[in-house]
PDB file of C-alpha atoms in Angstrom:
ATOM      1  CA  MET A1088     113.797  83.062 122.306  1.00 63.00           C
ATOM      2  CA  LYS A1089     110.844  80.843 121.395  1.00 61.00           C
ATOM      3  CA  LYS A1090     109.017  83.770 119.757  1.00 62.00           C
ATOM      4  CA  LYS A1091     112.139  84.722 117.802  1.00 68.00           C
ATOM      5  CA  LEU A1092     112.583  81.118 116.663  1.00 70.00           C
ATOM      6  CA  PHE A1093     108.967  80.885 115.463  1.00 64.00           C
ATOM      7  CA  LEU A1094     109.368  84.202 113.644  1.00 63.00           C
ATOM      8  CA  LEU A1095     112.540  82.942 111.965  1.00 71.00           C
ATOM      9  CA  ILE A1096     110.821  79.708 110.883  1.00 70.00           C
ATOM     10  CA  LYS A1097     107.807  81.590 109.488  1.00 68.00           C
ATOM     11  CA  THR A1098     110.046  84.045 107.644  1.00 71.00           C
ATOM     12  CA  THR A1099     112.090  81.195 106.170  1.00 77.00           C
ATOM     13  CA  ILE A1100     108.948  79.398 104.968  1.00 71.00           C
ATOM     14  CA  SER A1101     107.558  82.600 103.417  1.00 72.00           C
ATOM     15  CA  VAL A1102     110.824  83.420 101.625  1.00 76.00           C
ATOM     16  CA  ALA A1103     111.209  79.815 100.395  1.00 76.00           C
ATOM     17  CA  LEU A1104     107.651  79.752  99.025  1.00 71.00           C
ATOM     18  CA  ILE A1105     108.073  83.132  97.322  1.00 76.00           C
ATOM     19  CA  ILE A1106     111.319  81.986  95.659  1.00 75.00           C
ATOM     20  CA  LEU A1107     109.644  78.738  94.559  1.00 72.00           C
ATOM     21  CA  VAL A1108     106.693  80.587  93.029  1.00 71.00           C
ATOM     22  CA  PHE A1109     108.704  83.337  91.364  1.00 73.00           C
ATOM     23  CA  THR A1110     111.126  80.918  89.710  1.00 75.00           C
ATOM     24  CA  ARG A1111     108.174  79.408  87.822  1.00 72.00           C
ATOM     25  CA  ILE A1112     106.910  82.712  86.428  1.00 73.00           C
ATOM     26  CA  ASP A1113     107.298  84.206  82.973  1.00 75.00           C
ATOM     27  CA  PHE A1114     107.381  87.864  83.973  1.00 73.00           C
ATOM     28  CA  VAL A1115     106.986  89.123  80.397  1.00 76.00           C
ATOM     29  CA  GLN A1116     103.684  87.272  80.070  1.00 73.00           C
ATOM     30  CA  ALA A1117     102.536  88.411  83.517  1.00 73.00           C
ATOM     31  CA  TRP A1118     103.367  92.054  82.723  1.00 77.00           C
ATOM     32  CA  THR A1119     101.480  91.846  79.416  1.00 78.00           C
ATOM     33  CA  GLN A1120      98.331  90.746  81.255  1.00 76.00           C
ATOM     34  CA  PHE A1121      98.855  93.224  84.087  1.00 78.00           C
ATOM     35  CA  ARG A1122      98.687  96.062  81.533  1.00 79.00           C
ATOM     36  CA  GLU A1123      95.051  95.104  80.962  1.00 78.00           C
ATOM     37  CA  LEU A1124      94.258  96.958  84.177  1.00 83.00           C
ATOM     38  CA  SER A1125      93.014 100.442  83.385  1.00 87.00           C
ATOM     39  CA  LEU A1126      92.996 103.354  85.810  1.00 87.00           C
ATOM     40  CA  PRO A1127      89.163 103.695  85.690  1.00 91.00           C
ATOM     41  CA  PHE A1128      88.818  99.994  86.551  1.00 91.00           C
ATOM     42  CA  VAL A1129      91.292 100.257  89.457  1.00 90.00           C
ATOM     43  CA  ILE A1130      89.343 103.219  90.864  1.00 92.00           C
ATOM     44  CA  ALA A1131      85.984 101.447  90.372  1.00 94.00           C
ATOM     45  CA  SER A1132      87.188  98.227  92.017  1.00 92.00           C
ATOM     46  CA  LEU A1133      88.658 100.145  94.965  1.00 92.00           C
ATOM     47  CA  LEU A1134      85.324 101.938  95.398  1.00 94.00           C
ATOM     48  CA  PHE A1135      83.537  98.595  95.254  1.00 95.00           C
ATOM     49  CA  TYR A1136      85.749  97.182  98.010  1.00 93.00           C
ATOM     50  CA  THR A1137      85.277 100.387 100.022  1.00 93.00           C
ATOM     51  CA  VAL A1138      81.531  99.766  99.907  1.00 94.00           C
ATOM     52  CA  LEU A1139      82.195  96.266 101.279  1.00 93.00           C
ATOM     53  CA  GLN A1140      84.193  97.829 104.106  1.00 92.00           C
ATOM     54  CA  TRP A1141      81.313 100.221 104.762  1.00 94.00           C
ATOM     55  CA  LEU A1142      78.953  97.231 105.049  1.00 93.00           C
ATOM     56  CA  SER A1143      81.407  95.669 107.513  1.00 91.00           C
ATOM     57  CA  CYS A1144      81.140  98.812 109.641  1.00 92.00           C
ATOM     58  CA  ILE A1145      77.342  98.716 109.503  1.00 93.00           C
ATOM     59  CA  ARG A1146      77.536  95.094 110.721  1.00 90.00           C
ATOM     60  CA  TRP A1147      79.866  96.192 113.526  1.00 89.00           C
ATOM     61  CA  GLN A1148      77.478  99.013 114.428  1.00 90.00           C
ATOM     62  CA  VAL A1149      74.583  96.510 114.619  1.00 88.00           C
ATOM     63  CA  VAL A1150      76.584  94.402 117.093  1.00 85.00           C
ATOM     64  CA  LEU A1151      77.397  97.460 119.208  1.00 86.00           C
ATOM     65  CA  LYS A1152      73.768  98.613 119.270  1.00 85.00           C
ATOM     66  CA  ALA A1153      72.793  95.192 120.635  1.00 81.00           C
ATOM     67  CA  THR A1154      75.046  95.986 123.620  1.00 76.00           C
ATOM     68  CA  LYS A1155      73.276  99.359 124.054  1.00 80.00           C
ATOM     69  CA  TYR A1156      76.099 101.464 122.612  1.00 84.00           C
ATOM     70  CA  SER A1157      75.880 103.738 119.596  1.00 85.00           C
ATOM     71  CA  VAL A1158      79.154 104.559 117.843  1.00 88.00           C
ATOM     72  CA  PRO A1159      79.284 106.837 114.759  1.00 90.00           C
ATOM     73  CA  ILE A1160      79.821 104.924 111.523  1.00 91.00           C
ATOM     74  CA  THR A1161      82.589 107.355 110.541  1.00 90.00           C
ATOM     75  CA  SER A1162      84.602 106.400 113.641  1.00 90.00           C
ATOM     76  CA  LEU A1163      84.221 102.695 112.877  1.00 91.00           C
ATOM     77  CA  PHE A1164      85.093 103.287 109.232  1.00 92.00           C
ATOM     78  CA  SER A1165      88.311 105.159 110.018  1.00 91.00           C
ATOM     79  CA  SER A1166      89.417 102.432 112.453  1.00 90.00           C
ATOM     80  CA  TYR A1167      88.787  99.815 109.739  1.00 89.00           C
ATOM     81  CA  PHE A1168      91.181 101.628 107.405  1.00 90.00           C
ATOM     82  CA  VAL A1169      93.839 101.837 110.109  1.00 88.00           C
ATOM     83  CA  GLY A1170      93.311  98.134 110.820  1.00 85.00           C
ATOM     84  CA  MET A1171      93.892  97.311 107.150  1.00 86.00           C
ATOM     85  CA  PHE A1172      97.115  99.317 107.166  1.00 85.00           C
ATOM     86  CA  LEU A1173      98.422  97.681 110.356  1.00 81.00           C
ATOM     87  CA  ASN A1174      97.609  94.195 109.064  1.00 77.00           C
ATOM     88  CA  ILE A1175     100.029  94.703 106.155  1.00 73.00           C
ATOM     89  CA  PHE A1176     102.946  94.753 108.583  1.00 66.00           C
ATOM     90  CA  LEU A1177     101.667  92.726 111.530  1.00 63.00           C
ATOM     91  CA  PRO A1178     100.873  88.988 111.713  1.00 53.00           C
ATOM     92  CA  GLY A1179      97.293  87.946 111.013  1.00 52.00           C
ATOM     93  CA  ALA A1180      94.663  90.538 111.904  1.00 53.00           C
ATOM     94  CA  LEU A1181      95.908  91.013 115.466  1.00 60.00           C
ATOM     95  CA  GLY A1182      97.317  94.535 115.164  1.00 60.00           C
ATOM     96  CA  GLY A1183      94.278  95.822 113.298  1.00 76.00           C
ATOM     97  CA  ASP A1184      91.880  94.322 115.846  1.00 80.00           C
ATOM     98  CA  VAL A1185      93.853  95.763 118.770  1.00 82.00           C
ATOM     99  CA  TYR A1186      93.507  99.230 117.256  1.00 85.00           C
ATOM    100  CA  ARG A1187      89.783  98.723 116.584  1.00 87.00           C
ATOM    101  CA  VAL A1188      89.215  97.667 120.193  1.00 85.00           C
ATOM    102  CA  TYR A1189      91.163 100.718 121.368  1.00 86.00           C
ATOM    103  CA  LYS A1190      89.087 103.135 119.249  1.00 87.00           C
ATOM    104  CA  VAL A1191      85.736 101.689 120.316  1.00 88.00           C
ATOM    105  CA  SER A1192      86.894 101.736 123.950  1.00 87.00           C
ATOM    106  CA  GLN A1193      87.436 105.463 123.558  1.00 85.00           C
ATOM    107  CA  GLU A1194      83.889 105.904 122.254  1.00 85.00           C
ATOM    108  CA  THR A1195      82.084 103.603 124.710  1.00 84.00           C
ATOM    109  CA  LYS A1196      84.388 103.954 127.744  1.00 83.00           C
ATOM    110  CA  ASP A1197      83.953 100.190 128.105  1.00 78.00           C
ATOM    111  CA  SER A1198      86.918  98.058 126.991  1.00 76.00           C
ATOM    112  CA  GLU A1199      85.056  94.756 127.515  1.00 73.00           C
ATOM    113  CA  VAL A1200      82.204  95.790 125.223  1.00 76.00           C
ATOM    114  CA  ALA A1201      84.745  96.963 122.646  1.00 80.00           C
ATOM    115  CA  LEU A1202      86.528  93.593 122.725  1.00 77.00           C
ATOM    116  CA  VAL A1203      83.257  91.656 122.512  1.00 75.00           C
ATOM    117  CA  SER A1204      81.989  93.751 119.608  1.00 80.00           C
ATOM    118  CA  VAL A1205      85.145  93.149 117.558  1.00 82.00           C
ATOM    119  CA  PHE A1206      85.030  89.431 118.268  1.00 77.00           C
ATOM    120  CA  LEU A1207      81.312  89.094 117.424  1.00 77.00           C
ATOM    121  CA  GLU A1208      81.793  91.055 114.212  1.00 79.00           C
ATOM    122  CA  ARG A1209      84.592  88.650 113.296  1.00 77.00           C
ATOM    123  CA  PHE A1210      82.576  85.615 114.359  1.00 76.00           C
ATOM    124  CA  THR A1211      79.559  86.408 112.179  1.00 79.00           C
ATOM    125  CA  GLY A1212      81.978  86.752 109.262  1.00 81.00           C
ATOM    126  CA  LEU A1213      83.425  83.311 110.066  1.00 76.00           C
ATOM    127  CA  ALA A1214      79.934  81.799 110.298  1.00 78.00           C
ATOM    128  CA  ALA A1215      78.971  83.332 106.935  1.00 81.00           C
ATOM    129  CA  LEU A1216      82.190  82.060 105.336  1.00 78.00           C
ATOM    130  CA  SER A1217      81.316  78.587 106.659  1.00 75.00           C
ATOM    131  CA  ALA A1218      77.889  78.790 105.015  1.00 77.00           C
ATOM    132  CA  LEU A1219      79.494  80.015 101.802  1.00 77.00           C
ATOM    133  CA  ALA A1220      81.936  77.121 101.868  1.00 73.00           C
ATOM    134  CA  VAL A1221      79.064  74.651 102.268  1.00 74.00           C
ATOM    135  CA  MET A1222      77.363  76.315  99.297  1.00 75.00           C
ATOM    136  CA  GLY A1223      80.548  75.713  97.349  1.00 70.00           C
ATOM    137  CA  LEU A1224      80.294  71.931  97.779  1.00 69.00           C
ATOM    138  CA  PRO A1225      78.025  71.320  94.729  1.00 74.00           C
ATOM    139  CA  PRO A1226      80.200  73.360  92.320  1.00 67.00           C
ATOM    140  CA  ALA A1227      83.296  71.688  93.768  1.00 66.00           C
ATOM    141  CA  PHE A1228      81.992  68.363  92.473  1.00 69.00           C
ATOM    142  CA  LYS A1229      80.396  69.719  89.315  1.00 66.00           C
ATOM    143  CA  ILE A1230      83.009  72.008  87.808  1.00 63.00           C
ATOM    144  CA  ILE A1231      86.288  70.943  89.407  1.00 64.00           C
ATOM    145  CA  GLY A1232      87.423  67.458  88.464  1.00 62.00           C
ATOM    146  CA  SER A1233      90.616  67.406  90.548  1.00 69.00           C
ATOM    147  CA  TRP A1234      90.117  65.212  93.601  1.00 72.00           C
ATOM    148  CA  ASP A1235      93.011  66.849  95.432  1.00 75.00           C
ATOM    149  CA  ILE A1236      91.214  70.210  95.278  1.00 74.00           C
ATOM    150  CA  ILE A1237      87.933  68.616  96.356  1.00 73.00           C
ATOM    151  CA  LEU A1238      89.646  66.948  99.336  1.00 77.00           C
ATOM    152  CA  LEU A1239      91.398  70.198 100.245  1.00 76.00           C
ATOM    153  CA  PHE A1240      88.089  72.034 100.001  1.00 74.00           C
ATOM    154  CA  PHE A1241      86.384  69.415 102.189  1.00 77.00           C
ATOM    155  CA  ALA A1242      89.134  69.833 104.794  1.00 79.00           C
ATOM    156  CA  CYS A1243      88.668  73.615 104.780  1.00 76.00           C
ATOM    157  CA  VAL A1244      84.871  73.311 105.034  1.00 72.00           C
ATOM    158  CA  ALA A1245      85.306  70.893 107.962  1.00 77.00           C
ATOM    159  CA  ALA A1246      87.747  73.293 109.650  1.00 76.00           C
ATOM    160  CA  LEU A1247      85.385  76.251 109.235  1.00 69.00           C
ATOM    161  CA  VAL A1248      82.241  74.430 110.338  1.00 70.00           C
ATOM    162  CA  GLY A1249      84.130  72.671 113.140  1.00 73.00           C
ATOM    163  CA  GLY A1250      85.518  75.982 114.382  1.00 69.00           C
ATOM    164  CA  VAL A1251      82.062  77.574 114.426  1.00 66.00           C
ATOM    165  CA  LEU A1252      80.544  74.563 116.221  1.00 69.00           C
ATOM    166  CA  LEU A1253      83.349  74.535 118.778  1.00 66.00           C
ATOM    167  CA  ILE A1254      82.708  78.194 119.498  1.00 64.00           C
ATOM    168  CA  ILE A1255      78.922  77.915 119.823  1.00 65.00           C
ATOM    169  CA  SER A1256      78.494  74.429 121.334  1.00 69.00           C
ATOM    170  CA  PRO A1257      79.226  74.017 125.082  1.00 65.00           C
ATOM    171  CA  GLN A1258      78.838  70.223 124.832  1.00 68.00           C
ATOM    172  CA  LEU A1259      81.341  69.963 121.978  1.00 66.00           C
ATOM    173  CA  LEU A1260      83.798  72.084 123.937  1.00 61.00           C
ATOM    174  CA  ILE A1261      83.438  69.727 126.925  1.00 69.00           C
ATOM    175  CA  TRP A1262      84.165  66.735 124.671  1.00 73.00           C
ATOM    176  CA  THR A1263      87.228  68.338 123.078  1.00 71.00           C
ATOM    177  CA  GLU A1264      88.632  69.898 126.261  1.00 69.00           C
ATOM    178  CA  PRO A1265      90.717  66.784 127.208  1.00 74.00           C
ATOM    179  CA  LEU A1266      92.297  66.842 123.729  1.00 70.00           C
ATOM    180  CA  LEU A1267      93.037  70.569 123.998  1.00 64.00           C
ATOM    181  CA  THR A1268      94.587  69.942 127.421  1.00 69.00           C
ATOM    182  CA  LYS A1269      96.855  67.217 126.019  1.00 69.00           C
ATOM    183  CA  LEU A1270      97.947  69.658 123.322  1.00 61.00           C
ATOM    184  CA  HIS A1271      98.687  72.277 126.035  1.00 61.00           C
ATOM    185  CA  LEU A1272      95.863  74.472 124.734  1.00 59.00           C
ATOM    186  CA  ASN A1273      94.075  74.971 128.072  1.00 62.00           C
ATOM    187  CA  SER A1274      93.936  78.726 127.481  1.00 60.00           C
ATOM    188  CA  VAL A1275      92.072  78.158 124.201  1.00 59.00           C
ATOM    189  CA  ALA A1276      89.422  76.086 126.005  1.00 64.00           C
ATOM    190  CA  SER A1277      88.937  78.752 128.694  1.00 66.00           C
ATOM    191  CA  ARG A1278      88.667  81.500 126.060  1.00 61.00           C
ATOM    192  CA  PHE A1279      86.066  79.517 124.131  1.00 64.00           C
ATOM    193  CA  ALA A1280      84.067  79.060 127.348  1.00 67.00           C
ATOM    194  CA  LYS A1281      84.023  82.828 127.911  1.00 64.00           C
ATOM    195  CA  ILE A1282      83.158  83.450 124.268  1.00 66.00           C
ATOM    196  CA  GLN A1283      80.195  81.068 124.505  1.00 66.00           C
ATOM    197  CA  LEU A1284      78.772  83.146 127.338  1.00 68.00           C
ATOM    198  CA  LEU A1285      79.078  86.279 125.200  1.00 65.00           C
ATOM    199  CA  LEU A1286      77.459  84.556 122.226  1.00 66.00           C
ATOM    200  CA  ARG A1287      74.509  83.399 124.323  1.00 68.00           C
ATOM    201  CA  GLU A1288      73.963  86.990 125.429  1.00 67.00           C
ATOM    202  CA  PHE A1289      74.203  88.268 121.853  1.00 67.00           C
ATOM    203  CA  ALA A1290      71.873  85.504 120.579  1.00 66.00           C
ATOM    204  CA  GLN A1291      69.082  86.983 122.706  1.00 74.00           C
ATOM    205  CA  HIS A1292      69.095  89.973 120.344  1.00 75.00           C
ATOM    206  CA  ARG A1293      67.613  87.965 117.482  1.00 76.00           C
ATOM    207  CA  GLU A1294      67.045  90.888 115.144  1.00 81.00           C
ATOM    208  CA  ALA A1295      70.635  92.098 115.549  1.00 79.00           C
ATOM    209  CA  LEU A1296      71.936  88.555 115.047  1.00 78.00           C
ATOM    210  CA  ALA A1297      69.863  88.081 111.875  1.00 83.00           C
ATOM    211  CA  VAL A1298      70.947  91.431 110.402  1.00 87.00           C
ATOM    212  CA  SER A1299      74.599  90.805 111.277  1.00 86.00           C
ATOM    213  CA  MET A1300      74.558  87.328 109.700  1.00 84.00           C
ATOM    214  CA  GLY A1301      72.766  88.637 106.602  1.00 89.00           C
ATOM    215  CA  LEU A1302      75.328  91.402 106.126  1.00 91.00           C
ATOM    216  CA  SER A1303      78.180  88.924 106.684  1.00 89.00           C
ATOM    217  CA  PHE A1304      76.826  86.582 104.025  1.00 89.00           C
ATOM    218  CA  LEU A1305      76.399  89.461 101.578  1.00 92.00           C
ATOM    219  CA  LEU A1306      79.966  90.585 102.332  1.00 92.00           C
ATOM    220  CA  GLN A1307      81.458  87.162 101.640  1.00 89.00           C
ATOM    221  CA  LEU A1308      79.626  86.916  98.315  1.00 91.00           C
ATOM    222  CA  GLY A1309      80.855  90.434  97.517  1.00 93.00           C
ATOM    223  CA  ILE A1310      84.471  89.507  98.295  1.00 92.00           C
ATOM    224  CA  VAL A1311      84.282  86.546  95.897  1.00 91.00           C
ATOM    225  CA  TYR A1312      82.750  88.833  93.271  1.00 94.00           C
ATOM    226  CA  TYR A1313      85.590  91.320  93.830  1.00 95.00           C
ATOM    227  CA  HIS A1314      88.069  88.558  92.973  1.00 94.00           C
ATOM    228  CA  TYR A1315      85.963  87.672  89.927  1.00 94.00           C
ATOM    229  CA  LEU A1316      85.896  91.272  88.635  1.00 94.00           C
ATOM    230  CA  ILE A1317      89.678  91.580  88.832  1.00 93.00           C
ATOM    231  CA  ALA A1318      90.185  88.184  87.186  1.00 93.00           C
ATOM    232  CA  GLN A1319      87.915  89.168  84.282  1.00 92.00           C
ATOM    233  CA  GLN A1320      89.729  92.487  83.820  1.00 91.00           C
ATOM    234  CA  LEU A1321      93.030  90.585  83.664  1.00 90.00           C
ATOM    235  CA  ASN A1322      91.566  88.202  81.053  1.00 89.00           C
ATOM    236  CA  ILE A1323      91.811  85.231  83.394  1.00 90.00           C
ATOM    237  CA  SER A1324      89.190  82.631  82.501  1.00 88.00           C
ATOM    238  CA  VAL A1325      88.053  81.601  85.965  1.00 89.00           C
ATOM    239  CA  SER A1326      84.353  81.402  86.832  1.00 87.00           C
ATOM    240  CA  TYR A1327      82.565  82.850  89.866  1.00 88.00           C
ATOM    241  CA  LEU A1328      81.694  79.307  91.021  1.00 83.00           C
ATOM    242  CA  GLU A1329      85.338  78.251  90.848  1.00 84.00           C
ATOM    243  CA  LEU A1330      86.302  81.253  92.961  1.00 88.00           C
ATOM    244  CA  LEU A1331      83.484  80.328  95.345  1.00 84.00           C
ATOM    245  CA  VAL A1332      85.483  77.152  95.950  1.00 82.00           C
ATOM    246  CA  PHE A1333      88.955  78.727  95.921  1.00 86.00           C
ATOM    247  CA  VAL A1334      88.460  81.755  98.180  1.00 86.00           C
ATOM    248  CA  PRO A1335      87.455  79.769 101.326  1.00 82.00           C
ATOM    249  CA  ILE A1336      90.475  77.497 100.751  1.00 82.00           C
ATOM    250  CA  ILE A1337      92.789  80.524 100.536  1.00 85.00           C
ATOM    251  CA  VAL A1338      91.268  82.131 103.650  1.00 81.00           C
ATOM    252  CA  VAL A1339      91.466  78.989 105.799  1.00 79.00           C
ATOM    253  CA  VAL A1340      94.936  77.802 104.769  1.00 78.00           C
ATOM    254  CA  THR A1341      96.530  81.248 105.110  1.00 77.00           C
ATOM    255  CA  LEU A1342      95.215  81.404 108.690  1.00 72.00           C
ATOM    256  CA  LEU A1343      97.619  78.604 109.593  1.00 70.00           C
ATOM    257  CA  PRO A1344     100.533  80.069 111.620  1.00 63.00           C
ATOM    258  CA  ILE A1345     103.206  78.570 109.372  1.00 66.00           C
ATOM    259  CA  SER A1346     104.245  81.639 107.394  1.00 67.00           C
ATOM    260  CA  LEU A1347     104.669  85.371 107.894  1.00 64.00           C
ATOM    261  CA  GLY A1348     101.114  86.674 107.627  1.00 63.00           C
ATOM    262  CA  GLY A1349     100.366  84.147 104.863  1.00 68.00           C
ATOM    263  CA  LEU A1350     103.050  85.687 102.643  1.00 72.00           C
ATOM    264  CA  GLY A1351     104.234  83.177 100.071  1.00 76.00           C
ATOM    265  CA  LEU A1352     101.671  80.609 101.232  1.00 80.00           C
ATOM    266  CA  LYS A1353      98.812  82.529  99.632  1.00 84.00           C
ATOM    267  CA  GLU A1354     100.659  83.001  96.327  1.00 84.00           C
ATOM    268  CA  GLY A1355     101.684  79.335  96.278  1.00 85.00           C
ATOM    269  CA  LEU A1356      98.090  78.259  96.897  1.00 86.00           C
ATOM    270  CA  TRP A1357      96.758  80.374  94.027  1.00 89.00           C
ATOM    271  CA  VAL A1358      99.362  78.859  91.708  1.00 87.00           C
ATOM    272  CA  TYR A1359      98.493  75.329  92.831  1.00 86.00           C
ATOM    273  CA  LEU A1360      94.725  75.819  92.474  1.00 86.00           C
ATOM    274  CA  PHE A1361      94.899  77.619  89.125  1.00 87.00           C
ATOM    275  CA  THR A1362      97.246  75.129  87.493  1.00 85.00           C
ATOM    276  CA  ARG A1363      94.917  72.283  88.548  1.00 82.00           C
ATOM    277  CA  ILE A1364      92.087  73.767  86.446  1.00 83.00           C
ATOM    278  CA  GLY A1365      94.210  74.428  83.368  1.00 85.00           C
ATOM    279  CA  LEU A1366      95.290  78.009  84.044  1.00 87.00           C
ATOM    280  CA  THR A1367      98.888  79.213  84.292  1.00 87.00           C
ATOM    281  CA  ALA A1368     101.126  80.065  87.239  1.00 85.00           C
ATOM    282  CA  GLU A1369     101.484  83.574  85.774  1.00 86.00           C
ATOM    283  CA  GLN A1370      97.716  84.104  85.908  1.00 89.00           C
ATOM    284  CA  ALA A1371      97.527  82.836  89.496  1.00 89.00           C
ATOM    285  CA  LEU A1372     100.340  85.057  90.717  1.00 87.00           C
ATOM    286  CA  LEU A1373      98.976  88.008  88.784  1.00 88.00           C
ATOM    287  CA  LEU A1374      95.553  87.743  90.451  1.00 90.00           C
ATOM    288  CA  SER A1375      97.071  87.287  93.908  1.00 88.00           C
ATOM    289  CA  LEU A1376      99.513  90.198  93.606  1.00 86.00           C
ATOM    290  CA  THR A1377      96.921  92.507  92.042  1.00 90.00           C
ATOM    291  CA  ILE A1378      94.536  91.921  94.938  1.00 89.00           C
ATOM    292  CA  THR A1379      97.403  92.460  97.416  1.00 85.00           C
ATOM    293  CA  LEU A1380      98.488  95.701  95.722  1.00 88.00           C
ATOM    294  CA  GLN A1381      94.907  96.969  95.664  1.00 90.00           C
ATOM    295  CA  SER A1382      94.536  96.250  99.384  1.00 88.00           C
ATOM    296  CA  TRP A1383      97.705  98.266  99.999  1.00 87.00           C
ATOM    297  CA  LEU A1384      96.307 101.160  97.993  1.00 90.00           C
ATOM    298  CA  LEU A1385      93.038 100.966  99.893  1.00 90.00           C
ATOM    299  CA  SER A1386      94.847 101.032 103.242  1.00 89.00           C
ATOM    300  CA  LEU A1387      96.721 104.283 102.488  1.00 90.00           C
ATOM    301  CA  PRO A1388      94.063 106.462 104.218  1.00 90.00           C
ATOM    302  CA  GLY A1389      94.659 104.323 107.310  1.00 88.00           C
ATOM    303  CA  SER A1390      98.338 105.296 107.355  1.00 87.00           C
ATOM    304  CA  ILE A1391      97.361 108.987 107.311  1.00 89.00           C
ATOM    305  CA  ILE A1392      94.819 108.510 110.125  1.00 88.00           C
ATOM    306  CA  LEU A1393      97.393 106.612 112.209  1.00 84.00           C
ATOM    307  CA  LEU A1394      99.969 109.353 111.581  1.00 83.00           C
ATOM    308  CA  PHE A1395      97.768 111.747 113.563  1.00 82.00           C
ATOM    309  CA  ASP A1396      96.947 109.184 116.265  1.00 80.00           C
ATOM    310  CA  SER A1397     100.209 108.531 118.089  1.00 73.00           C
ATOM    311  CA  ALA A1398      98.320 107.351 121.184  1.00 72.00           C
ATOM    312  CA  GLY A1399      96.590 104.641 119.151  1.00 70.00           C
ATOM    313  CA  TYR A1400      99.889 103.473 117.685  1.00 65.00           C
ATOM    314  CA  LYS A1401     101.474 103.297 121.142  1.00 71.00           C
ATOM    315  CA  GLN A1402      98.492 101.280 122.398  1.00 68.00           C
ATOM    316  CA  VAL A1403      98.856  98.711 119.583  1.00 66.00           C
ATOM    317  CA  LYS A1404     102.614  98.476 120.150  1.00 64.00           C
ATOM    318  CA  SER A1405     102.127  97.968 123.875  1.00 68.00           C
ATOM    319  CA  GLN A1406      99.458  95.264 123.461  1.00 62.00           C
ATOM    320  CA  LEU A1407     101.530  93.317 120.935  1.00 56.00           C
ATOM    321  CA  LYS A1408     104.545  93.327 123.258  1.00 60.00           C
ATOM    322  CA  ASN A1409     102.392  91.782 125.971  1.00 58.00           C
TER     323      ASN A1409
END
């Protein structure tokens, strides 16, 4: 009953936010700008994002090699596509990660290594996003005059850096454990303790750690540039530095479990941020929906792969029920 209630609340929030955003939109103007997208550009941008996904798989492969396992890049790549497809319909990235763990377990015959590899690949991405957010501090002051955005950005930077420190620092975890206990988050504390052990083991492989972090940082810069390319094609006058500030805010806030997979919350955030720098709600929604539609297009191969992997689908369904 509690799960159903939370789902109902999240759905209600998502629907309410979508209605709020869409009632402020001039669809004629949005459609006029959307027609700026050409088929060659759509193909080129999808290829660009595919390259970013390929780099993500190389990063994942580096992590796996540090644990003495070698998994073909093609296997990792196909599981990434399936993960993207599952994440369209499932909350957060949980369904996609469950499938990725399942596929690597099949290759390595070691479910613990598979779980660790997926987590470490995610963690290096989080650490790189934290560094990127810190880099965004100077442009936040220089090019964005709205104090509400600066404060929101500071909060997101603090959340990212704090999350990374909590994961890597045993002493900080000891200090915060009483607070987590009061909030009935004992399981979170115990998971972090186990994760810290895994990180200490991975940190011994310094070359793998350096390569993984370098690839993660390059990926985050590439994701911001992907947003920038689409914005320029849609004739939206937003700079790369502004997006360097906005993208971490979008990522962090949409991770909050208050809506259905960030639906509605993400669109509302884009509208809020864009209108604060003199752009229109139509431009904000157009950028957000274009990126969402492109991600759906990119995930189509994943649906085909999953169609021929009924065992993988059953595994994801079973894990989510538990």
